[in-house]
PDB file of C-alpha atoms in Angstrom:
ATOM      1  CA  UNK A   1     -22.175  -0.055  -2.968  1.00 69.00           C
ATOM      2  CA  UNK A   2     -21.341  -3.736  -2.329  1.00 69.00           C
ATOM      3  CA  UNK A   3     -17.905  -4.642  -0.831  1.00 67.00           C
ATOM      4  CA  UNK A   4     -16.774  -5.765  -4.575  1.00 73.00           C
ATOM      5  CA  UNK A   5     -18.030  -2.759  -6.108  1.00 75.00           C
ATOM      6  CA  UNK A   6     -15.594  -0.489  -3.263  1.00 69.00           C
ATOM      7  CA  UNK A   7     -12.441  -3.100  -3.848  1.00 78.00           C
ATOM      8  CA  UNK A   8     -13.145  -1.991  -7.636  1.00 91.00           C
ATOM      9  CA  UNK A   9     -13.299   1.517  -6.905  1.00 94.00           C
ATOM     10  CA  UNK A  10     -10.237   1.273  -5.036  1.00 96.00           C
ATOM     11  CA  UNK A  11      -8.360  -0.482  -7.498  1.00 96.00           C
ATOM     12  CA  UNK A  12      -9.124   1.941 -10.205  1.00 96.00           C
ATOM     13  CA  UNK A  13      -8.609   5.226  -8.386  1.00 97.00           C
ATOM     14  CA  UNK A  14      -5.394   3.559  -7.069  1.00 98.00           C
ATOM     15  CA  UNK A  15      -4.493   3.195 -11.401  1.00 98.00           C
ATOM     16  CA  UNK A  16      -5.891   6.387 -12.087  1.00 98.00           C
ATOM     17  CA  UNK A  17      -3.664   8.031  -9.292  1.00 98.00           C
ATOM     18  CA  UNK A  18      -0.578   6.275 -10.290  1.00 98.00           C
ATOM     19  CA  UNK A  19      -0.752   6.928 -13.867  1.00 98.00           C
ATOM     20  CA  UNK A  20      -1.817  10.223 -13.375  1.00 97.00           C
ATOM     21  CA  UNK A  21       0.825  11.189 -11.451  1.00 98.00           C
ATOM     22  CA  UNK A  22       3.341   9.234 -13.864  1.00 98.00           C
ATOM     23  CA  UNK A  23       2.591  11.357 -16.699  1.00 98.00           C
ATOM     24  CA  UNK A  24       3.053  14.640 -14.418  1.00 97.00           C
ATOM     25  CA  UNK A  25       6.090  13.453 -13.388  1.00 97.00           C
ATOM     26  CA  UNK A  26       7.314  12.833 -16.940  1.00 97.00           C
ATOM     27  CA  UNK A  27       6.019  15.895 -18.136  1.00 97.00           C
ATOM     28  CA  UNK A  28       8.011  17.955 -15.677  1.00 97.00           C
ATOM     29  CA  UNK A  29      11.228  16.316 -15.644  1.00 97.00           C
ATOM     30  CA  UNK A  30      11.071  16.899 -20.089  1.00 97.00           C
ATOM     31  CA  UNK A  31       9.355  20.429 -19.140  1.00 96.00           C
ATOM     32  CA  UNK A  32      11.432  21.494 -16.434  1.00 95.00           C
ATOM     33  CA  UNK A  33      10.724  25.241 -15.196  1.00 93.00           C
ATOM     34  CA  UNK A  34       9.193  25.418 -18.653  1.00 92.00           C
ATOM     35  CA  UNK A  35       6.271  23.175 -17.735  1.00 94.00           C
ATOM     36  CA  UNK A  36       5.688  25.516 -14.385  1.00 93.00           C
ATOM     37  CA  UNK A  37       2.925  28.206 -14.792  1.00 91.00           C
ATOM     38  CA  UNK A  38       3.932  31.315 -13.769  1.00 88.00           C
ATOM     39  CA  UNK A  39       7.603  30.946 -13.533  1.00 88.00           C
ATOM     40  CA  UNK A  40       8.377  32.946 -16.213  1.00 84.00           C
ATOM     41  CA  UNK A  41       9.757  35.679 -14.338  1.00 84.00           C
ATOM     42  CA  UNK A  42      12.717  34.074 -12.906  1.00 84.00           C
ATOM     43  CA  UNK A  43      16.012  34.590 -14.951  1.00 90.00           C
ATOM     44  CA  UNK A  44      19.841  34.005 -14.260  1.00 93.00           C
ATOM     45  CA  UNK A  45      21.084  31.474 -11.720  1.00 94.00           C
ATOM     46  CA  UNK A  46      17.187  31.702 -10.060  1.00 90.00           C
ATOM     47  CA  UNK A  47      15.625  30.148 -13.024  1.00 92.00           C
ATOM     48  CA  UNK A  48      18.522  27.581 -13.273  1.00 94.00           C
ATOM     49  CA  UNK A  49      18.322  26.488  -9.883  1.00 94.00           C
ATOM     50  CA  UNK A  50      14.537  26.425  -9.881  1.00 94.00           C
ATOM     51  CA  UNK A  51      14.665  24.338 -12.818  1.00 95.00           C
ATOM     52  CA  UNK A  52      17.305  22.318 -11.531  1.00 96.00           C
ATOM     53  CA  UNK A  53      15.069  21.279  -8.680  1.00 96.00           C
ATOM     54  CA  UNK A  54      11.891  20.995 -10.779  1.00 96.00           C
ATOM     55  CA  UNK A  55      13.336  18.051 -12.566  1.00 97.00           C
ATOM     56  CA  UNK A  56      15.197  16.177  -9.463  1.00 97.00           C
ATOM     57  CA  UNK A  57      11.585  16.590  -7.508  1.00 97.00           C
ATOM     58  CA  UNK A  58       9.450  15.352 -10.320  1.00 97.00           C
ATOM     59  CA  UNK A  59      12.225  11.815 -10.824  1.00 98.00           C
ATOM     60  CA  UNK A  60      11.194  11.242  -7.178  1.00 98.00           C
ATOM     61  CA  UNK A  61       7.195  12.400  -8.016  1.00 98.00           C
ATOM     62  CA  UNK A  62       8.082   9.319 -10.117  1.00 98.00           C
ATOM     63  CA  UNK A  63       9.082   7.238  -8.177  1.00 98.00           C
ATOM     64  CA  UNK A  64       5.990   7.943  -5.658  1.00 98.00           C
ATOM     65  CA  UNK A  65       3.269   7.800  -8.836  1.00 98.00           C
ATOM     66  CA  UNK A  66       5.056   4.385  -9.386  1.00 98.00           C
ATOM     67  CA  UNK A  67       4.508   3.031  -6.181  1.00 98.00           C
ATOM     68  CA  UNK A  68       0.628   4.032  -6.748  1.00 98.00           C
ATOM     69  CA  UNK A  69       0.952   1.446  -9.464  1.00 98.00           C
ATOM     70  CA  UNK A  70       2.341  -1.144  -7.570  1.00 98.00           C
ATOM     71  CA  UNK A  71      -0.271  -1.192  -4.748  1.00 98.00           C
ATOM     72  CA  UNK A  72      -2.908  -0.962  -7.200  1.00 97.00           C
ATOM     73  CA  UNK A  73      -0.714  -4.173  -9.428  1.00 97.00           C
ATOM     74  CA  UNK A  74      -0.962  -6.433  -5.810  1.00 96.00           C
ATOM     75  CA  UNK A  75      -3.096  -9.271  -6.145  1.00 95.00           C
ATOM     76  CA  UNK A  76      -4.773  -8.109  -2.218  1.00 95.00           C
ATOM     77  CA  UNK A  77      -3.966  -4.583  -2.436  1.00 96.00           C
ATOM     78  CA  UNK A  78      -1.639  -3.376   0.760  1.00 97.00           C
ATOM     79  CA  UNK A  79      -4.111  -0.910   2.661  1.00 97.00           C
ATOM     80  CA  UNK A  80      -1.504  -0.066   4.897  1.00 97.00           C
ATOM     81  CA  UNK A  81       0.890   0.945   1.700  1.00 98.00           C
ATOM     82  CA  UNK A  82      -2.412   3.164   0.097  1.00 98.00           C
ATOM     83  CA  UNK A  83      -2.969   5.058   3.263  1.00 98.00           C
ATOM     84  CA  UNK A  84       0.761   6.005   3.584  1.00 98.00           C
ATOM     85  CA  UNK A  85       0.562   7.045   0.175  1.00 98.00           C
ATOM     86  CA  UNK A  86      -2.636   9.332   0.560  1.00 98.00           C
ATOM     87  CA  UNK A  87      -1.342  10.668   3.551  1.00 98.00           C
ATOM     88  CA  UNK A  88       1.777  11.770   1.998  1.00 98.00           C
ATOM     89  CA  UNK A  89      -0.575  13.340  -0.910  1.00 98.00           C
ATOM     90  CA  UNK A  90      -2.623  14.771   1.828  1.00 98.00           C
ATOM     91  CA  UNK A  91       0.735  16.667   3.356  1.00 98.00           C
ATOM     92  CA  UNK A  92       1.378  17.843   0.044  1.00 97.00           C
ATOM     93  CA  UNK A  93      -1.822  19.510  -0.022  1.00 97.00           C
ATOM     94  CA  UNK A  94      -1.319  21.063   3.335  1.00 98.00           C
ATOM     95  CA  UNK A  95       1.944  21.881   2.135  1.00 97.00           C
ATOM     96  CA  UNK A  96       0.249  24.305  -0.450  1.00 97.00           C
ATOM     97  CA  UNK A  97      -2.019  25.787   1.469  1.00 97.00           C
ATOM     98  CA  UNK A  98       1.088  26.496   4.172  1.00 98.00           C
ATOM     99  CA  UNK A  99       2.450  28.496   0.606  1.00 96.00           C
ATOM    100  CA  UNK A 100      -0.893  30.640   0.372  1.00 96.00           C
ATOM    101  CA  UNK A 101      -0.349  31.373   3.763  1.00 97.00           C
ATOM    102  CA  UNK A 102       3.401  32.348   3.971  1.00 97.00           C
ATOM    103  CA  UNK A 103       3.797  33.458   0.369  1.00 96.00           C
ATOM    104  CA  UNK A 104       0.365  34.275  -0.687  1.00 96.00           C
ATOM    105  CA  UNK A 105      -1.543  32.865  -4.003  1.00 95.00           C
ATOM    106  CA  UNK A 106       0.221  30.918  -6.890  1.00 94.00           C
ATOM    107  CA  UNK A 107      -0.788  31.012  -9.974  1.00 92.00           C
ATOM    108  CA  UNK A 108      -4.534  30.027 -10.493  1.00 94.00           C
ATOM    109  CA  UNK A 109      -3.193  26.287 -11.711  1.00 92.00           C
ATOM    110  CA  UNK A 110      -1.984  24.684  -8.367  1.00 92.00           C
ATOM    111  CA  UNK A 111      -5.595  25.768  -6.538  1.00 94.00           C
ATOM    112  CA  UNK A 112      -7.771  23.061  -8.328  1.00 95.00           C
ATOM    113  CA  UNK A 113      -4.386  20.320  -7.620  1.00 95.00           C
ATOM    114  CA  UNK A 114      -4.692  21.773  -3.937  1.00 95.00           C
ATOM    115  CA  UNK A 115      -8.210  20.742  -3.813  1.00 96.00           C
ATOM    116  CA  UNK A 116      -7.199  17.287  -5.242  1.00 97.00           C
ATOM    117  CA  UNK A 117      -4.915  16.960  -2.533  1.00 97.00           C
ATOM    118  CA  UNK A 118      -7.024  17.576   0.355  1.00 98.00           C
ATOM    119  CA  UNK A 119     -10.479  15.797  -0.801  1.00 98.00           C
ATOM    120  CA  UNK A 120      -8.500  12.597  -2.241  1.00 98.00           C
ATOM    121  CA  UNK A 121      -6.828  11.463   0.719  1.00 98.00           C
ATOM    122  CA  UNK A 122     -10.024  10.787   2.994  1.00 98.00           C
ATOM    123  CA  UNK A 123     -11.841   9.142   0.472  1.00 97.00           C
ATOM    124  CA  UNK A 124      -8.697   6.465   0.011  1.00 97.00           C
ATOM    125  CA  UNK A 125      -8.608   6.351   4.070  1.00 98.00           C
ATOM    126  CA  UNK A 126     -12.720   5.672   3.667  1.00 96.00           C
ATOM    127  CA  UNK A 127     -12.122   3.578   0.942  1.00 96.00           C
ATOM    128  CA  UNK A 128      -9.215   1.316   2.940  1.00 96.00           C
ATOM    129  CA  UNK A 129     -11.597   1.057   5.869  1.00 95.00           C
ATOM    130  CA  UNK A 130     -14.203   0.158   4.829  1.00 94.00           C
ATOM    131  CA  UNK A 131     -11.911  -2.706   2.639  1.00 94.00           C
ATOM    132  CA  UNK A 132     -10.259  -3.680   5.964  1.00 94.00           C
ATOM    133  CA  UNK A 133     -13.561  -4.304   7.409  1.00 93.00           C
ATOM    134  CA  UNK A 134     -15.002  -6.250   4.553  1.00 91.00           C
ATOM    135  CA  UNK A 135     -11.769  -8.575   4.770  1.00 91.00           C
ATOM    136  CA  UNK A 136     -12.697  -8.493   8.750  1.00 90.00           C
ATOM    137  CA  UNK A 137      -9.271  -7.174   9.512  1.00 79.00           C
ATOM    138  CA  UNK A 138      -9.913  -4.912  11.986  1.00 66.00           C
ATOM    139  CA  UNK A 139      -6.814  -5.191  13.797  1.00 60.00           C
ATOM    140  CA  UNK A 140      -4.658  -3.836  11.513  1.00 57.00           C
ATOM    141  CA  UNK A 141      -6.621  -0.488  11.396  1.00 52.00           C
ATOM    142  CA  UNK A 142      -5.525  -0.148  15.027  1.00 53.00           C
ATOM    143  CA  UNK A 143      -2.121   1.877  15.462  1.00 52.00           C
ATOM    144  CA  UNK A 144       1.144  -0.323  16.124  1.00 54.00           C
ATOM    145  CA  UNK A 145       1.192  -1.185  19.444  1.00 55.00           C
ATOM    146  CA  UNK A 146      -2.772  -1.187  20.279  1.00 48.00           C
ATOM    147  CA  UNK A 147      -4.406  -3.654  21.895  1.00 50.00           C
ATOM    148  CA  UNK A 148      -7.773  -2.344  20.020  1.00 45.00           C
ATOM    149  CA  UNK A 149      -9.345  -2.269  23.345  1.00 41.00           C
TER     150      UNK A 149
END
């Protein structure tokens, strides 16, 4: 795959992420507990609350899905900016599997997102290498503070 053909790639997973994740986000915030499989056994002030923070988490879900869009909008796209972003996806996956360990298994639906979460997030830290070195940045890959020696 030529150095083009990844910047592509990057590019369109970056869209695909963003509006993905846009459209989730919407769908919960309408949805609210509703749009959560295997919630249907909360009632009362439980289900309220639940659905209370169902629909403040998905307006900052959002927010996150937009800023997928905006790296993926940038004329040089921000590598820095896409691996914060996977790496925040990357915690949420860990987050969930954290949940199968202290709570036990969800619903079947959040195990194929879990996978999502954990595979996606080293192919976008591939993908950003690999565009850093094509660009021949390679000191920006180093953490703050190196002197890449």
């Amino acid at each position: 795959m030529s150095g083009q053909e990844q910047g592509t790639l990057l590019r369109v997973l970056l869209w695909v992420m963003g509006v993905a994740m846009v459209a989730i986000g919407f769908y919960h915030l309408v949805g609210g507990l509703a749009s959560v499989p295997g919630t249907g056994e909360l009632t009362g002030v439980g289900r309220a609350t639940e659905d209370s923070r169902e629909r403040f988490y998905n307006a900052i879900f959002i927010g996150y899905a937009l800023a997928w869009i905006w790296v993926a909008r940038e004329a040089t796209i921000p590598l820095t900016a896409v691996n914060w972003l996977a790496g925040i996806f990357l915690v949420g996956g860990i987050g969930r599997l954290l949940s199968i360990l202290t709570a036990g298994w969800p619903h079947w639906f959040p195990n194929p997102l879990s996978a999502l979460e954990l595979v996606l997030p080293p192919i976008f830290f591939w993908l950003t290498g690999r565009e850093r070195r094509r660009r021949g940045d390679v000191t920006s890959a180093q953490p703050p503070g190196s002197t890449g020696t």
